[in-house]
mmCIF file of C-alpha atoms and ligand atoms in Angstrom:
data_model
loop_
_atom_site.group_PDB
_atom_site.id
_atom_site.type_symbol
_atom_site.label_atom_id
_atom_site.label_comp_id
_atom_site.label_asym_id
_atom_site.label_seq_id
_atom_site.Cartn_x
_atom_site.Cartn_y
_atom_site.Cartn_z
ATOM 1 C CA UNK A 1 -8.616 5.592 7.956
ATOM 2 C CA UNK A 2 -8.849 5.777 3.982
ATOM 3 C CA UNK A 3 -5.102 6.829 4.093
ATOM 4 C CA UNK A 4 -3.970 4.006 6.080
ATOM 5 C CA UNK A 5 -6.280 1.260 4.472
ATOM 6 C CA UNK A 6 -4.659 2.816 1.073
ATOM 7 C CA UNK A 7 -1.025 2.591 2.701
ATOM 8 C CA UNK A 8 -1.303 -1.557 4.274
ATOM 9 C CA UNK A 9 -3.023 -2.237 0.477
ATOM 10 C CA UNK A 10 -0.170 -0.929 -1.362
ATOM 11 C CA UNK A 11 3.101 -2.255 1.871
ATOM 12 C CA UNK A 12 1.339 -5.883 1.066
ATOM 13 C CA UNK A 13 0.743 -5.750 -2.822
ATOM 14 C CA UNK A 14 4.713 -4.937 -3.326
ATOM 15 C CA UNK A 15 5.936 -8.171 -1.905
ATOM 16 C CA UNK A 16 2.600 -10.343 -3.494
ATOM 17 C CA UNK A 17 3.355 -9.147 -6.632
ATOM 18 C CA UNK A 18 7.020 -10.027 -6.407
ATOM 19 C CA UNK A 19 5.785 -13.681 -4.823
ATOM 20 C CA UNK A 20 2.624 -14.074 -7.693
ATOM 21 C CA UNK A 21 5.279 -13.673 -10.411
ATOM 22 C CA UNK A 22 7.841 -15.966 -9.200
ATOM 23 C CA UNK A 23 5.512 -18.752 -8.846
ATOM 24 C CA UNK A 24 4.289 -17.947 -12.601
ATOM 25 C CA UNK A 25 7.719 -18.794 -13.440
ATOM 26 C CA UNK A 26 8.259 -21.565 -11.853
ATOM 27 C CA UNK A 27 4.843 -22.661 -12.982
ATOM 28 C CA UNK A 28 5.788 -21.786 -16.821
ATOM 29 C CA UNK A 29 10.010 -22.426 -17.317
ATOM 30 C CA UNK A 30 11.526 -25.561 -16.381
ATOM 31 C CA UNK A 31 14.280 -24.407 -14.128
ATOM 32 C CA UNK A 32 17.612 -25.791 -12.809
ATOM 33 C CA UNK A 33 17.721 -27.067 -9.129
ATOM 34 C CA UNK A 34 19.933 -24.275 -8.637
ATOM 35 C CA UNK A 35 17.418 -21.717 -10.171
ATOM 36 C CA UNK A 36 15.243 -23.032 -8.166
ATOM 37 C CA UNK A 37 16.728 -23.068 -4.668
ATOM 38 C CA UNK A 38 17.171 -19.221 -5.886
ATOM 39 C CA UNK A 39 13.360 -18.567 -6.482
ATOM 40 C CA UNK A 40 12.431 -20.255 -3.177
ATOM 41 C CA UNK A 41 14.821 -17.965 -1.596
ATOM 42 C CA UNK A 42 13.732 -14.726 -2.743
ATOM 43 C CA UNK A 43 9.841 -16.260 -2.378
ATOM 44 C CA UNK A 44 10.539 -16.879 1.273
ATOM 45 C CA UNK A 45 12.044 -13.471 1.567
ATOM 46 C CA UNK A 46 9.058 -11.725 0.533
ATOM 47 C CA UNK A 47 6.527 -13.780 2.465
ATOM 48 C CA UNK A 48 8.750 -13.542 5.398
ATOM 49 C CA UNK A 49 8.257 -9.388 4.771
ATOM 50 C CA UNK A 50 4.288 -9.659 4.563
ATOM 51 C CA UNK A 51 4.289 -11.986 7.768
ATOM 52 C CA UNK A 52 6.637 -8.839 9.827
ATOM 53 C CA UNK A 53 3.826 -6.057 8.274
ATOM 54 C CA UNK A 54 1.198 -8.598 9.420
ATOM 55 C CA UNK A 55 2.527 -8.730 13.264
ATOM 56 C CA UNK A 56 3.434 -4.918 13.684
ATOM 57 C CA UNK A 57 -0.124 -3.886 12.202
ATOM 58 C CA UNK A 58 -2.265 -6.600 14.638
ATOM 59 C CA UNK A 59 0.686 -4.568 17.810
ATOM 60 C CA UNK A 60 -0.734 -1.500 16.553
ATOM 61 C CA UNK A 61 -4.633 -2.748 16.831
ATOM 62 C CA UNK A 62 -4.109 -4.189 20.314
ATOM 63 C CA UNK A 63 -2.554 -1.132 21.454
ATOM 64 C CA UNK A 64 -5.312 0.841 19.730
ATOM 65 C CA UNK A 65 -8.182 -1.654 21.437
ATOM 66 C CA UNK A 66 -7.439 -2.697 24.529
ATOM 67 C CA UNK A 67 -7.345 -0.858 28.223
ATOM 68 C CA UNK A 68 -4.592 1.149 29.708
ATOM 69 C CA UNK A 69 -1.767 -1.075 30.976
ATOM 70 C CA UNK A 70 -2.497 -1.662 34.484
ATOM 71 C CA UNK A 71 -0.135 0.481 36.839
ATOM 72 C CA UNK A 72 0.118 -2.112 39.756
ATOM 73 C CA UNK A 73 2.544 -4.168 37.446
ATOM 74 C CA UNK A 74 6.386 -3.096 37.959
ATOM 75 C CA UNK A 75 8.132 -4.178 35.188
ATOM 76 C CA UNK A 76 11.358 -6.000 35.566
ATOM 77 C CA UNK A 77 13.604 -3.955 33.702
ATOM 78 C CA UNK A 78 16.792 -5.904 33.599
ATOM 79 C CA UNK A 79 15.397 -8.769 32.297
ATOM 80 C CA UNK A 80 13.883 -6.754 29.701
ATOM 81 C CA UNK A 81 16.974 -4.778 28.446
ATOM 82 C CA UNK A 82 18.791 -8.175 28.899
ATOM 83 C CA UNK A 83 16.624 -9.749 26.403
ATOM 84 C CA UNK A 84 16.290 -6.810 24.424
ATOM 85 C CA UNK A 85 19.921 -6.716 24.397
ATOM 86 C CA UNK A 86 20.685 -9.966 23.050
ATOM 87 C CA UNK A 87 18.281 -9.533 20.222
ATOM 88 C CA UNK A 88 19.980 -6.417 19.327
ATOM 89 C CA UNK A 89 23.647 -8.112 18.928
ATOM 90 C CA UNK A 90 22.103 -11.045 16.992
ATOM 91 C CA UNK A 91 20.781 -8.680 14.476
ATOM 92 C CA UNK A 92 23.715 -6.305 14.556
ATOM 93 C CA UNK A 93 25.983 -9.477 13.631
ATOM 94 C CA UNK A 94 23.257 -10.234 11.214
ATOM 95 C CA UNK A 95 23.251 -6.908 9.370
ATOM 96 C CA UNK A 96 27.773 -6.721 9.684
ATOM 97 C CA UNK A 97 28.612 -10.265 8.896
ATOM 98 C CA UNK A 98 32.148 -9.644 7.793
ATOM 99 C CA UNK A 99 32.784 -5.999 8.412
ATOM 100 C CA UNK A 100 34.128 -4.206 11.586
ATOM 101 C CA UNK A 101 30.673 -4.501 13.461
ATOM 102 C CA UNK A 102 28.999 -1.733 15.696
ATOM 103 C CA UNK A 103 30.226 -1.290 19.085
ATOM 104 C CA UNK A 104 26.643 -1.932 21.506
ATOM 105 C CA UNK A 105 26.905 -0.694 24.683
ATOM 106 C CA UNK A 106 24.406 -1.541 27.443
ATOM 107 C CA UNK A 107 24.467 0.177 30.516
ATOM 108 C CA UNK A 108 23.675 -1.155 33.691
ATOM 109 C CA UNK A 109 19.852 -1.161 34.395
ATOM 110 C CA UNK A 110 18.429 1.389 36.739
ATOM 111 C CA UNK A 111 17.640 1.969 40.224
ATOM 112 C CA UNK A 112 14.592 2.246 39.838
ATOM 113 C CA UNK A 113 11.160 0.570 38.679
ATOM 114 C CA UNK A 114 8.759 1.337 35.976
ATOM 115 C CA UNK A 115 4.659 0.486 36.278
ATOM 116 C CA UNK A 116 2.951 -0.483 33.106
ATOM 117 C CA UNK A 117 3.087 -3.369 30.898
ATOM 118 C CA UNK A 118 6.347 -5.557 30.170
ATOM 119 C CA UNK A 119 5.052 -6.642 26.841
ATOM 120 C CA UNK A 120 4.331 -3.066 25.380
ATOM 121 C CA UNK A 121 7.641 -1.667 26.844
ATOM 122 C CA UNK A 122 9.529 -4.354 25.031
ATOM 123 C CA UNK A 123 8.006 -3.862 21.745
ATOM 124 C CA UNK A 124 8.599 -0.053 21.904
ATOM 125 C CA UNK A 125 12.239 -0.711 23.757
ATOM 126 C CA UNK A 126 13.388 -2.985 20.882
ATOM 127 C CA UNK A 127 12.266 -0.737 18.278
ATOM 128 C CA UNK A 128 14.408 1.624 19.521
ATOM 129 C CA UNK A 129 17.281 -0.441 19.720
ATOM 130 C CA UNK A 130 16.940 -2.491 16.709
ATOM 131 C CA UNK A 131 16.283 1.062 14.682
ATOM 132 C CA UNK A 132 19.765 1.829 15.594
ATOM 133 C CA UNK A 133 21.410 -1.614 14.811
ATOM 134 C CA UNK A 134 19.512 -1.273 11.151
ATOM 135 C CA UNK A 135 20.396 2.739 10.317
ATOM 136 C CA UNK A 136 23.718 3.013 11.375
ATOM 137 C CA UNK A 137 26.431 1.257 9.073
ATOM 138 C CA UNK A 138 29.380 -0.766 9.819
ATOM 139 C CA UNK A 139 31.922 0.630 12.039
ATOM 140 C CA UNK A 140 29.321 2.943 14.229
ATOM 141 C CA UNK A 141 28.196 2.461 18.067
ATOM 142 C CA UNK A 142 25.207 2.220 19.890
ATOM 143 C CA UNK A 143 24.418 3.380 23.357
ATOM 144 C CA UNK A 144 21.469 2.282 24.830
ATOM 145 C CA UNK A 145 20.440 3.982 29.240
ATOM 146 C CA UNK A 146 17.484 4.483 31.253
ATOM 147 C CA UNK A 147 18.231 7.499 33.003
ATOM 148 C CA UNK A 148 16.524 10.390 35.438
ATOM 149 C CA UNK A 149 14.936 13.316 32.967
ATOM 150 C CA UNK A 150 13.788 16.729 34.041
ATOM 151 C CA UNK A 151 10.703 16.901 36.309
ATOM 152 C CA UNK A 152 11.178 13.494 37.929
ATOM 153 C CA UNK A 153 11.090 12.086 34.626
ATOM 154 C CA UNK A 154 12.695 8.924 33.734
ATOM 155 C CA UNK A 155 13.555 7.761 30.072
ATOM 156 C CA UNK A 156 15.286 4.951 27.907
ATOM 157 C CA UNK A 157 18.060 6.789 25.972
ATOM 158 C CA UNK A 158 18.956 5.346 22.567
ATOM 159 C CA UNK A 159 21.905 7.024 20.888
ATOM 160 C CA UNK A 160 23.372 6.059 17.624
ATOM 161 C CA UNK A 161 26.409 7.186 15.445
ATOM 162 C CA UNK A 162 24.563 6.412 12.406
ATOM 163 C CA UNK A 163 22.701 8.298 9.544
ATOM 164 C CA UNK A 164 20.583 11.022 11.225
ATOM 165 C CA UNK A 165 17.389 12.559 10.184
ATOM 166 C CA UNK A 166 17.172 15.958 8.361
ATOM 167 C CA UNK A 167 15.121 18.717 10.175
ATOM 168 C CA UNK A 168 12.467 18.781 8.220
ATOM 169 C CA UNK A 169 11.127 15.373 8.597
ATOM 170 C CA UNK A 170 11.125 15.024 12.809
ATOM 171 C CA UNK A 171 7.862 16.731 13.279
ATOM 172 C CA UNK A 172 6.684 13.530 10.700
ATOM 173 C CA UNK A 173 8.166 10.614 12.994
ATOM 174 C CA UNK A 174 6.064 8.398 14.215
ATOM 175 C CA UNK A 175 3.644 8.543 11.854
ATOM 176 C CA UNK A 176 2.453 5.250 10.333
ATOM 177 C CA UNK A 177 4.595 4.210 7.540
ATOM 178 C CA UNK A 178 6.360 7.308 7.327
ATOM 179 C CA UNK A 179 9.714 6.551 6.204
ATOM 180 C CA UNK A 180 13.021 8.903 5.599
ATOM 181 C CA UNK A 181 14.898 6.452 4.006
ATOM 182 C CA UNK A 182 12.544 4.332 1.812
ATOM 183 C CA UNK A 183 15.226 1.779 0.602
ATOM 184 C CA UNK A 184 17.391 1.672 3.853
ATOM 185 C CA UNK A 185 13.837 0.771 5.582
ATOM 186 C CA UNK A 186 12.971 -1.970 3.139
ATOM 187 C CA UNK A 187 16.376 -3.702 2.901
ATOM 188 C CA UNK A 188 16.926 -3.833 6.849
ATOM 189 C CA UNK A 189 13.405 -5.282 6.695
ATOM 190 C CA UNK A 190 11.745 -2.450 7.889
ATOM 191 C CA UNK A 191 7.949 -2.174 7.785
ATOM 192 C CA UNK A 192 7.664 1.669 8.622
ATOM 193 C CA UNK A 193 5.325 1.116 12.006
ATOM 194 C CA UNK A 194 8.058 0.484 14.586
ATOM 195 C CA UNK A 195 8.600 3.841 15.788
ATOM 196 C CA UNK A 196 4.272 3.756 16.128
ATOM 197 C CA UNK A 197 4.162 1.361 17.813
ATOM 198 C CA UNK A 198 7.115 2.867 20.015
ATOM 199 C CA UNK A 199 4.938 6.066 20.392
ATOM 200 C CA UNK A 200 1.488 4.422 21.028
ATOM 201 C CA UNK A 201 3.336 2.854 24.064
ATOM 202 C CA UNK A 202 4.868 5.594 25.597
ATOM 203 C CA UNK A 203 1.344 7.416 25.127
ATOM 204 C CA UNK A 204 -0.176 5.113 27.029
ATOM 205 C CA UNK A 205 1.962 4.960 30.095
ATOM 206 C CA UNK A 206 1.247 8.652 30.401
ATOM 207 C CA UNK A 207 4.836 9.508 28.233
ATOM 208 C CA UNK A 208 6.043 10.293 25.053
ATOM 209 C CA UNK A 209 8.677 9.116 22.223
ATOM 210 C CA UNK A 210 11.110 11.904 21.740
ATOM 211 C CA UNK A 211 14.021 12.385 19.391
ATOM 212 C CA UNK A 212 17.315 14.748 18.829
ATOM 213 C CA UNK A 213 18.739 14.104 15.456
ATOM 214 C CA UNK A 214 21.895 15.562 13.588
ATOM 215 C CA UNK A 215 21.895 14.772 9.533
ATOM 216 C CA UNK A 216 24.913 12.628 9.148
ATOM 217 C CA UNK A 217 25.835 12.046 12.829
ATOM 218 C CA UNK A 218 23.451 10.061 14.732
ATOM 219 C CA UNK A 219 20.373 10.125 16.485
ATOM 220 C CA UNK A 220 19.043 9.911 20.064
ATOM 221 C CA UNK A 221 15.301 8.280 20.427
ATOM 222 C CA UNK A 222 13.836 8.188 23.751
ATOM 223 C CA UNK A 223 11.195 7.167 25.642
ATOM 224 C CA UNK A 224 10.150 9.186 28.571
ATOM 225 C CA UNK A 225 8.204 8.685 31.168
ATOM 226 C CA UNK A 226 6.217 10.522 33.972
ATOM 227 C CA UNK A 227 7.164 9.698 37.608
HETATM 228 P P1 ADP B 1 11.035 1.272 9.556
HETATM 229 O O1 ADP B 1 10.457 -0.081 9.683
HETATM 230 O O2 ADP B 1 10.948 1.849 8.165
HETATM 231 O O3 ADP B 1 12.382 1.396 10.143
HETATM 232 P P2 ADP B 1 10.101 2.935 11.774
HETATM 233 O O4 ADP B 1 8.731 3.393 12.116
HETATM 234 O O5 ADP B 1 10.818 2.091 12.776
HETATM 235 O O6 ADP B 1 9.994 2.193 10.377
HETATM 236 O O7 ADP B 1 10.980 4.220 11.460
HETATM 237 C C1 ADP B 1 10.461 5.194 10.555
HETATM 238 C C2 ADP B 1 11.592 5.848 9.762
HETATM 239 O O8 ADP B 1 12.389 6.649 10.640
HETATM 240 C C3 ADP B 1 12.559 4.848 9.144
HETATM 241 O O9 ADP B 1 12.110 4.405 7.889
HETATM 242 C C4 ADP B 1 13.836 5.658 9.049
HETATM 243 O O10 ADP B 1 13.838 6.411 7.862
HETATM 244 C C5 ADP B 1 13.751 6.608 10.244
HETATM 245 N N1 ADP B 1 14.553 6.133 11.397
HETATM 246 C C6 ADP B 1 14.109 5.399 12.446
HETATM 247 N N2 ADP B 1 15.093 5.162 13.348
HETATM 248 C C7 ADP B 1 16.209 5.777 12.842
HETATM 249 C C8 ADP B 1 17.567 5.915 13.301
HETATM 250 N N3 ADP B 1 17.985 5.378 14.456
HETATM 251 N N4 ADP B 1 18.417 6.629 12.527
HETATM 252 C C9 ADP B 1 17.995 7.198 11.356
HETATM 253 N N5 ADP B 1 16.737 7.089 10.869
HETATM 254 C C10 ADP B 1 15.850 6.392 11.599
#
């Protein structure tokens, strides 16, 4: 608990120290309107970082605090990839304005249906998929399946051509704010809980968040579930 109240300190003094000393400056210099309109931009930017830390850490405490999701609720899964889906092209336009682009490929939804809760799946599905959009550069693909597993497991697949994870640092994923690629995380606006908050999900529909990774050639993340 000390560790993580010292880690959400020091994620939300970075961007309030960036946002105190801009409005010192614009309390201090007389600036241009164009200097300005830059300072607002940058101000926005960083508040707009504290406000994504803010949501992902209250995900995490509901997740942490409240009941198991009720198993009586089947979970309309192509609506949900649908939706996650077009979130995932907006951003991966977003993040390749004037380059080639990614190739995003959604394949159908499943046969079958998945019990738990719609609103946790989507938050740990769109991590997923939006991980891959934001760490795999211009030119790459993403694949994104639900699929039948060993054991009469089911799982959503996500498989990217993008920069891999070393060895060393998979046993380490999933950890709260544990980041591979520090400035890749905080340019994509990354606030180093999604793939938590992807595992705290699959936890608690009796699963687990599992990942293959090759340095240099892409990355599979899934989310598996029991039968
Ligand atoms: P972040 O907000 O920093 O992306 P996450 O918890 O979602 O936080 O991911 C943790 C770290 O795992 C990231 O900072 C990144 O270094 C690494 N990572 C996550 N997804 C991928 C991916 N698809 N390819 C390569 N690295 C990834």
């Amino acid at each position: 608990r000390r560790d993580f109240v010292a880690n959400v300190s020091h994620e939300i003094r970075t961007p309030l120290t960036v946002l105190a000393g801009f409005v010192e400056t614009m309390q201090s210099l007389s600036l241009s309107d164009t200097e300005r309109e830059n300072y607002l931009g940058l101000m926005a930017a960083q508040a707009d970082r504290m406000q994504t830390l803010v949501q992902d850490l209250l995900t995490l405490s509901r997740l942490e605090g409240s009941p198991l999701p009720d198993s009586h609720e089947l979970i309309d899964l192509a609506a949900l990839m649908a939706e996650c889906e077009a979130e995932a092209r907006g951003l991966s336009e977003l993040m390749n304005p004037d380059k080639g682009g990614q190739q995003l490929v959604f394949e159908p939804p499943p046969a079958f249906r998945l019990a738990g809760s719609a609103s946790e799946l989507r938050s740990a599905a769109s991590n997923l998929i939006n991980n891959a959009v934001r760490y795999t550069p211009s030119g790459g693909s993403i694949r994104v399946r639900w699929e039948h597993a060993p054991a009469g497991h089911v799982r959503l697949a996500v498989t990217d051509t993008g920069a891999g994870i070393a060895p060393e640092h998979l046993s380490r994923i999933g950890e709260r704010f544990y980041r591979v690629d520090r400035s890749r995380s905080r340019e994509s606006g990354g606030t180093g809980l999604g793939l938590a908050i992807a595992k705290h999900v699959a936890q608690r529909h009796g699963g687990e968040l599992q990942v293959v990774s090759e340095l240099g050639r892409g990355s599979t993340f899934s989310l598996v579930f029991p039968q």
